[in-house]
CSV table of C-alpha atoms and ligand atoms in Angstrom, one decimal:
chain,number,residue,atom,x,y,z
E,1,UNK,CA,35.0,119.6,156.1
E,2,UNK,CA,31.7,119.1,155.4
E,3,UNK,CA,31.2,116.7,152.8
E,4,UNK,CA,27.7,115.5,150.7
E,5,UNK,CA,27.7,112.6,148.3
E,6,UNK,CA,25.1,112.1,145.8
E,7,UNK,CA,23.9,108.6,145.2
E,8,UNK,CA,25.4,106.1,148.4
E,9,UNK,CA,25.5,103.5,145.5
E,10,UNK,CA,28.5,101.3,145.2
E,11,UNK,CA,31.3,104.3,144.9
E,12,UNK,CA,29.4,107.2,146.5
E,13,UNK,CA,29.0,105.2,149.7
E,14,UNK,CA,32.3,102.9,149.7
E,15,UNK,CA,34.3,107.0,149.4
E,16,UNK,CA,31.6,108.9,151.5
E,17,UNK,CA,31.9,105.9,154.1
E,18,UNK,CA,35.6,105.7,154.6
E,19,UNK,CA,35.5,109.9,155.2
E,20,UNK,CA,32.6,109.2,157.4
E,21,UNK,CA,34.7,107.0,159.1
E,22,UNK,CA,37.8,109.7,159.2
E,23,UNK,CA,35.6,112.1,161.4
E,24,UNK,CA,34.1,114.1,158.2
E,25,UNK,CA,30.8,115.4,158.5
E,26,UNK,CA,29.4,113.2,156.0
E,27,UNK,CA,25.4,113.9,154.7
E,28,UNK,CA,24.3,111.3,151.7
E,29,UNK,CA,21.8,113.2,149.6
E,30,UNK,CA,19.3,109.9,148.5
E,31,UNK,CA,16.4,109.0,146.8
E,32,UNK,CA,13.2,107.1,149.3
E,33,UNK,CA,14.3,103.8,148.7
E,34,UNK,CA,17.6,104.0,149.3
E,35,UNK,CA,17.1,106.7,152.2
E,36,UNK,CA,14.9,104.4,153.9
E,37,UNK,CA,17.4,100.8,153.1
E,38,UNK,CA,20.0,103.3,155.0
E,39,UNK,CA,18.0,104.2,157.8
E,40,UNK,CA,16.7,100.3,158.6
E,41,UNK,CA,20.3,99.4,158.0
E,42,UNK,CA,23.1,101.4,158.1
E,43,UNK,CA,26.1,102.2,156.0
E,44,UNK,CA,27.3,98.9,155.3
E,45,UNK,CA,30.7,98.4,154.1
E,46,UNK,CA,32.3,94.6,153.3
E,47,UNK,CA,36.1,95.6,152.2
E,48,UNK,CA,40.0,93.4,152.1
E,49,UNK,CA,40.5,96.9,154.1
E,50,UNK,CA,37.8,96.3,156.4
E,51,UNK,CA,34.7,96.8,157.1
E,52,UNK,CA,32.4,99.0,158.6
E,53,UNK,CA,28.8,99.8,159.5
E,54,UNK,CA,28.3,103.5,160.0
E,55,UNK,CA,24.5,105.5,161.1
E,56,UNK,CA,24.8,107.9,157.6
E,57,UNK,CA,23.0,111.1,158.0
E,58,UNK,CA,21.3,111.2,154.6
E,59,UNK,CA,19.1,113.9,153.3
E,60,UNK,CA,16.1,113.8,150.6
E,61,UNK,CA,16.7,117.5,148.9
E,62,UNK,CA,20.0,119.4,149.2
E,63,UNK,CA,17.4,122.3,150.6
E,64,UNK,CA,18.0,120.3,153.9
E,65,UNK,CA,21.6,120.2,153.1
E,66,UNK,CA,22.8,124.2,155.3
E,67,UNK,CA,25.4,124.0,153.0
E,68,UNK,CA,29.3,121.8,152.4
E,69,UNK,CA,32.6,122.3,150.7
E,70,UNK,CA,32.6,119.1,149.0
E,71,UNK,CA,30.2,117.7,146.6
E,72,UNK,CA,31.1,113.8,146.0
E,73,UNK,CA,29.1,113.0,142.4
E,74,UNK,CA,28.8,109.2,142.8
E,75,UNK,CA,25.4,108.3,140.1
E,76,UNK,CA,25.8,106.5,137.4
E,77,UNK,CA,25.9,108.7,133.8
E,78,UNK,CA,22.2,108.3,133.0
E,79,UNK,CA,21.4,109.6,136.4
E,80,UNK,CA,23.5,112.7,136.1
E,81,UNK,CA,21.2,115.1,134.6
E,82,UNK,CA,18.5,114.5,137.4
E,83,UNK,CA,21.5,114.8,139.5
E,84,UNK,CA,22.5,118.1,138.9
E,85,UNK,CA,19.1,119.5,139.6
E,86,UNK,CA,19.3,118.2,142.7
E,87,UNK,CA,22.7,119.5,143.8
E,88,UNK,CA,22.1,122.7,142.5
E,89,UNK,CA,21.4,125.1,145.5
E,90,UNK,CA,24.8,123.3,147.0
E,91,UNK,CA,26.8,125.2,144.3
E,92,UNK,CA,24.5,128.6,144.4
E,93,UNK,CA,25.8,127.9,148.5
E,94,UNK,CA,30.0,127.8,146.9
E,95,UNK,CA,30.4,124.1,146.9
E,96,UNK,CA,33.0,122.5,144.8
E,97,UNK,CA,32.1,119.1,143.4
E,98,UNK,CA,34.4,116.0,142.5
E,99,UNK,CA,33.3,113.5,140.3
E,100,UNK,CA,33.8,110.0,140.0
E,101,UNK,CA,31.5,109.0,137.4
E,102,UNK,CA,33.8,106.8,134.6
E,103,UNK,CA,33.6,108.7,130.6
E,104,UNK,CA,34.8,112.1,129.8
E,105,UNK,CA,32.2,114.3,128.9
E,106,UNK,CA,30.2,115.3,132.0
E,107,UNK,CA,33.4,117.5,133.0
E,108,UNK,CA,32.0,120.1,130.5
E,109,UNK,CA,28.5,119.2,131.2
E,110,UNK,CA,29.1,120.1,135.0
E,111,UNK,CA,31.3,123.1,134.4
E,112,UNK,CA,28.7,124.6,132.0
E,113,UNK,CA,26.1,124.0,134.6
E,114,UNK,CA,28.4,124.8,138.0
E,115,UNK,CA,30.8,127.0,136.1
E,116,UNK,CA,34.5,126.2,135.8
E,117,UNK,CA,35.9,127.0,138.9
E,118,UNK,CA,33.1,124.6,140.9
E,119,UNK,CA,34.5,121.3,138.9
E,120,UNK,CA,37.3,119.3,140.3
E,121,UNK,CA,39.7,117.0,138.1
E,122,UNK,CA,39.2,113.6,139.6
E,123,UNK,CA,38.2,109.5,138.5
E,124,UNK,CA,38.6,106.3,141.4
E,125,UNK,CA,39.6,102.7,141.1
E,126,UNK,CA,38.1,100.4,143.3
E,127,UNK,CA,35.6,97.1,142.1
E,128,UNK,CA,32.5,97.6,144.0
E,129,UNK,CA,29.0,96.7,144.3
E,130,UNK,CA,25.8,96.8,146.1
E,131,UNK,CA,24.1,93.5,146.7
E,132,UNK,CA,20.6,93.2,147.6
E,133,UNK,CA,21.0,94.4,150.8
E,134,UNK,CA,22.6,97.4,149.8
E,135,UNK,CA,25.6,96.5,151.4
E,136,UNK,CA,28.4,98.0,149.9
E,137,UNK,CA,30.9,95.0,148.8
E,138,UNK,CA,34.6,96.3,147.5
E,139,UNK,CA,36.4,93.2,146.2
E,140,UNK,CA,39.6,94.1,145.5
E,141,UNK,CA,42.7,95.5,146.5
E,142,UNK,CA,42.6,99.1,145.2
E,143,UNK,CA,40.6,101.9,147.0
E,144,UNK,CA,41.4,104.6,145.3
E,145,UNK,CA,40.8,108.3,144.3
E,146,UNK,CA,43.2,110.5,142.0
E,147,UNK,CA,42.5,114.2,141.4
E,148,UNK,CA,43.1,117.6,141.0
E,149,UNK,CA,42.6,121.2,140.1
E,150,UNK,CA,40.9,121.8,136.3
E,151,UNK,CA,42.0,125.8,137.2
E,152,UNK,CA,44.6,127.2,139.1
E,153,UNK,CA,41.9,128.2,141.5
E,154,UNK,CA,41.7,125.3,142.7
E,155,UNK,CA,44.9,124.2,143.2
E,156,UNK,CA,44.8,125.2,147.3
E,157,UNK,CA,41.4,123.9,148.0
E,158,UNK,CA,42.9,120.3,146.4
E,159,UNK,CA,46.2,120.4,149.0
E,160,UNK,CA,43.7,121.0,152.0
E,161,UNK,CA,41.7,118.2,150.5
E,162,UNK,CA,44.9,116.0,150.0
E,163,UNK,CA,46.0,117.3,153.9
E,164,UNK,CA,42.0,116.6,155.4
E,165,UNK,CA,42.0,112.8,153.9
E,166,UNK,CA,45.6,112.2,154.9
E,167,UNK,CA,44.7,109.3,157.7
E,168,UNK,CA,41.3,107.9,156.6
E,169,UNK,CA,41.1,104.0,155.4
E,170,UNK,CA,41.3,105.0,151.1
E,171,UNK,CA,43.7,106.4,148.6
E,172,UNK,CA,43.5,109.5,147.6
E,173,UNK,CA,46.6,111.4,145.4
E,174,UNK,CA,46.8,114.4,144.2
E,175,UNK,CA,47.3,114.7,140.6
E,176,UNK,CA,50.3,116.7,139.0
E,177,UNK,CA,48.0,117.1,136.0
E,178,UNK,CA,44.8,115.4,136.6
E,179,UNK,CA,43.4,115.7,132.8
E,180,UNK,CA,46.2,112.7,131.8
E,181,UNK,CA,44.6,110.9,134.1
E,182,UNK,CA,40.9,111.5,133.6
E,183,UNK,CA,41.9,111.1,129.5
E,184,UNK,CA,43.9,107.3,131.0
E,185,UNK,CA,41.0,105.5,132.5
E,186,UNK,CA,38.2,107.0,129.8
E,187,UNK,CA,40.8,105.3,127.6
E,188,UNK,CA,41.1,102.4,129.6
E,189,UNK,CA,37.6,101.9,130.7
E,190,UNK,CA,36.3,102.7,127.0
E,191,UNK,CA,38.7,99.8,125.4
E,192,UNK,CA,38.0,97.3,128.3
E,193,UNK,CA,34.2,97.8,128.8
E,194,UNK,CA,34.2,97.7,125.3
E,195,UNK,CA,35.7,94.4,124.7
E,196,UNK,CA,34.3,92.6,127.9
E,197,UNK,CA,31.1,93.6,127.0
E,198,UNK,CA,30.9,92.6,124.0
E,199,UNK,CA,32.7,89.6,123.8
E,200,UNK,CA,30.9,88.3,126.9
E,201,UNK,CA,34.5,87.4,128.4
E,202,UNK,CA,36.6,88.9,131.2
E,203,UNK,CA,39.8,90.1,130.6
E,204,UNK,CA,41.5,86.9,131.6
E,205,UNK,CA,39.7,85.2,128.4
E,206,UNK,CA,40.3,87.9,125.7
E,207,UNK,CA,43.4,87.4,126.4
E,208,UNK,CA,44.0,84.1,125.8
E,209,UNK,CA,42.4,84.6,121.7
E,210,UNK,CA,44.9,86.5,119.9
E,211,UNK,CA,42.3,88.1,117.7
E,212,UNK,CA,40.1,89.3,120.8
E,213,UNK,CA,42.8,90.9,122.8
E,214,UNK,CA,43.6,92.5,119.0
E,215,UNK,CA,40.8,94.1,119.1
E,216,UNK,CA,41.1,95.6,122.4
E,217,UNK,CA,45.0,96.3,122.2
E,218,UNK,CA,43.0,98.5,118.5
E,219,UNK,CA,40.5,100.2,120.8
E,220,UNK,CA,43.2,101.5,123.1
E,221,UNK,CA,45.2,102.8,120.0
E,222,UNK,CA,42.1,104.9,119.0
E,223,UNK,CA,41.2,106.2,122.4
E,224,UNK,CA,44.8,107.4,122.7
E,225,UNK,CA,44.9,109.0,119.5
E,226,UNK,CA,41.5,110.6,120.5
E,227,UNK,CA,42.8,112.0,123.3
E,228,UNK,CA,45.6,113.2,121.4
E,229,UNK,CA,43.6,115.0,119.5
E,230,UNK,CA,41.5,116.6,122.5
E,231,UNK,CA,45.2,117.8,123.1
E,232,UNK,CA,46.1,115.4,126.1
E,233,UNK,CA,49.3,113.2,125.6
E,234,UNK,CA,49.3,109.7,126.7
E,235,UNK,CA,52.4,107.5,127.1
E,236,UNK,CA,53.4,106.0,123.3
E,237,UNK,CA,53.2,102.8,125.2
E,238,UNK,CA,49.2,103.3,126.5
E,239,UNK,CA,47.9,100.2,124.7
E,240,UNK,CA,51.9,97.7,125.3
E,241,UNK,CA,51.1,98.8,128.9
E,242,UNK,CA,47.2,98.2,129.3
E,243,UNK,CA,47.7,95.3,127.8
E,244,UNK,CA,50.7,93.7,130.1
E,245,UNK,CA,48.6,95.7,133.3
E,246,UNK,CA,45.4,92.7,132.4
E,247,UNK,CA,47.9,89.7,133.1
E,248,UNK,CA,47.9,90.2,136.9
E,249,UNK,CA,44.4,91.1,136.6
E,250,UNK,CA,42.9,88.0,138.7
E,251,UNK,CA,41.1,85.2,136.6
E,252,UNK,CA,37.3,86.1,136.0
E,253,UNK,CA,37.6,89.5,136.5
E,254,UNK,CA,35.7,92.0,134.1
E,255,UNK,CA,34.1,95.3,133.9
E,256,UNK,CA,31.4,97.1,136.0
E,257,UNK,CA,29.9,97.3,132.4
E,258,UNK,CA,29.9,93.6,131.8
E,259,UNK,CA,28.8,92.9,135.2
E,260,UNK,CA,26.0,95.3,134.7
E,261,UNK,CA,24.9,93.2,131.8
E,262,UNK,CA,25.1,89.8,133.3
E,263,UNK,CA,22.3,91.2,135.5
E,264,UNK,CA,20.3,92.5,133.0
E,265,UNK,CA,20.9,96.2,134.0
E,266,UNK,CA,21.3,99.8,132.1
E,267,UNK,CA,24.5,100.4,130.8
E,268,UNK,CA,26.8,103.4,130.8
E,269,UNK,CA,27.1,102.9,126.9
E,270,UNK,CA,26.3,105.5,125.8
E,271,UNK,CA,29.2,107.9,127.5
E,272,UNK,CA,32.0,105.6,127.2
E,273,UNK,CA,31.9,104.1,124.0
E,274,UNK,CA,29.4,106.5,121.9
E,275,UNK,CA,30.3,109.7,123.7
E,276,UNK,CA,34.4,108.4,121.9
E,277,UNK,CA,32.5,108.2,118.9
E,278,UNK,CA,30.9,112.0,119.2
E,279,UNK,CA,33.7,113.5,120.2
E,280,UNK,CA,36.1,111.5,117.4
E,281,UNK,CA,33.5,112.7,115.2
E,282,UNK,CA,33.8,116.2,116.5
E,283,UNK,CA,37.6,116.4,116.1
E,284,UNK,CA,37.8,114.9,112.2
E,285,UNK,CA,39.3,111.3,113.3
E,286,UNK,CA,38.2,107.6,113.3
E,287,UNK,CA,37.9,105.1,115.8
E,288,UNK,CA,36.4,102.2,114.0
E,289,UNK,CA,37.2,99.5,116.6
E,290,UNK,CA,36.0,101.2,119.2
E,291,UNK,CA,32.5,102.5,116.8
E,292,UNK,CA,31.8,98.6,116.6
E,293,UNK,CA,32.1,97.8,120.0
E,294,UNK,CA,29.9,100.4,120.7
E,295,UNK,CA,27.0,99.0,117.7
E,296,UNK,CA,27.3,95.7,119.6
E,297,UNK,CA,27.0,97.2,122.9
E,298,UNK,CA,24.2,100.0,122.4
E,299,UNK,CA,20.9,97.6,121.6
E,300,UNK,CA,21.3,96.1,125.7
E,301,UNK,CA,21.8,99.8,126.7
E,302,UNK,CA,18.2,99.6,128.9
E,303,UNK,CA,19.0,96.2,130.4
E,304,UNK,CA,17.6,93.2,129.5
E,305,UNK,CA,20.0,91.0,128.2
E,306,UNK,CA,21.2,87.9,131.0
K,401,NDP,N1,31.1,100.1,140.8
K,401,NDP,C1,32.6,100.5,140.2
K,401,NDP,O1,33.8,99.7,140.8
K,401,NDP,C2,32.6,101.5,139.8
K,401,NDP,C3,32.2,102.8,139.3
K,401,NDP,N2,32.4,103.6,138.8
K,401,NDP,C4,32.3,104.2,138.4
K,401,NDP,O2,31.1,105.6,138.9
K,401,NDP,C5,29.7,105.5,139.1
K,401,NDP,C6,28.9,105.4,140.0
K,401,NDP,O3,29.0,103.8,139.5
K,401,NDP,P1,28.1,103.0,140.9
K,401,NDP,O4,28.7,103.8,142.4
K,401,NDP,O5,28.7,101.4,140.2
K,401,NDP,O6,26.6,103.0,140.5
K,401,NDP,P2,25.5,101.9,142.0
K,401,NDP,O7,24.6,101.8,141.1
K,401,NDP,O8,25.7,101.7,142.5
K,401,NDP,O9,25.6,103.8,142.9
K,401,NDP,C7,24.7,105.0,142.1
K,401,NDP,C8,23.9,105.5,143.2
K,401,NDP,O10,23.5,106.9,142.6
K,401,NDP,C9,22.0,107.1,143.0
K,401,NDP,N3,21.5,108.1,143.1
K,401,NDP,C10,20.8,107.5,140.8
K,401,NDP,N4,20.5,109.1,141.3
K,401,NDP,C11,20.7,109.8,142.6
K,401,NDP,C12,19.9,111.0,142.4
K,401,NDP,N5,19.6,111.9,141.7
K,401,NDP,N6,20.0,111.7,143.4
K,401,NDP,C13,20.7,110.9,144.7
K,401,NDP,N7,21.0,109.2,143.9
K,401,NDP,C14,21.2,109.2,143.1
K,401,NDP,C15,21.4,105.4,143.2
K,401,NDP,O11,20.1,105.3,143.9
K,401,NDP,P3,18.6,104.3,143.7
K,401,NDP,O12,18.5,103.9,141.7
K,401,NDP,O13,19.1,103.4,144.5
K,401,NDP,O14,18.1,105.5,144.3
K,401,NDP,C16,22.8,104.6,143.2
K,401,NDP,O15,22.4,104.1,144.8
K,401,NDP,C17,30.0,105.1,137.2
K,401,NDP,O16,29.9,106.0,136.6
K,401,NDP,C18,31.0,104.1,137.3
K,401,NDP,O17,31.1,104.1,136.6
K,401,NDP,C19,33.9,103.8,138.7
K,401,NDP,C20,34.8,103.1,139.0
K,401,NDP,C21,34.2,101.6,139.3
K,402,KPL,C1,38.6,99.0,136.1
K,402,KPL,C2,37.4,99.4,136.8
K,402,KPL,C3,37.0,98.7,138.0
K,402,KPL,C4,38.4,100.6,138.0
K,402,KPL,O1,38.0,101.0,138.8
K,402,KPL,C5,36.3,100.1,136.6
K,402,KPL,O2,36.2,101.2,136.2
K,402,KPL,C6,34.6,99.8,136.0
K,402,KPL,O3,34.8,98.2,135.2
K,402,KPL,O4,34.1,100.4,135.6
């Protein structure tokens, strides 16, 4: 299977690297600076599941890629618009896209741009980051993509992909209802990144302060209601179960948004909390806690906080 990875960053580079290791024909569609870095150092992964040093095949434009079966999208939401333009030629040649971004609105955007049949449902569970040298540092015990068809016409392709990835050093889970997984992750990450970033605390410290934990719980409940308003039913115990799971995380564990905040990098606030406020307005429901988190984080959207 021919795969194009767009954005050889912490997520795209990791999963692209694992597929390349497993024998997939992977091309990384990257921008100039990352192309140069990859040429000099190779694609380097440091991970508890095993390190890898690979020679990546890169392209600076989709026109350099003959055709591919699958595009894995690993850019941040604020780069999506530019990425869409750069990959358009691949869809004219019949590719499908598996987006791994956090958020929910990008699925509709991609479907509008490339058509419903081209866009698979997907999320990923991993904690990884790029260091100064561009190495991919994977630091937790999960490296999992959950994916699945958003239309009946994609079912066969998804089965083939599941089969092809068997044996790779990563988990690829074919979901029975990928919309539920997409909304569970979106609901979780919006509350989790919201409370950790707004409080400037890792989750274990959020748990220590009852009023701060209550903010997290309320945000989770509002996000569950929002999923319901969009026709996706999350478990009645979604908020409680999510909070229980947080006690199992190691000390200092926090969201990638909070980590970006600490580094003074741009934040995906408009695509997580901002999107929830927009979707709630359209659905005619209130999400006051999420709206407050949005207001507290929004001033740092373009970075600046250290
Ligand atoms: N990191 C994590 O642990 C997790 C992240 N996510 C989500 O995954 C998504 C990606 O995050 P992450 O991998 O951390 O981000 P990174 O910043 O590490 O990687 C994004 C990469 O995209 C590249 N890029 C941006 N625009 C383009 C473009 N037009 N063409 C080609 N490459 C481009 C950037 O390269 P450059 O700017 O150098 O050109 C960068 O290397 C986000 O939505 C994030 O929320 C989800 C789960 C976990
Ligand atoms: C919670 C986590 C690490 C799960 O993959 C994530 O998506 C994020 O912090 O952005």
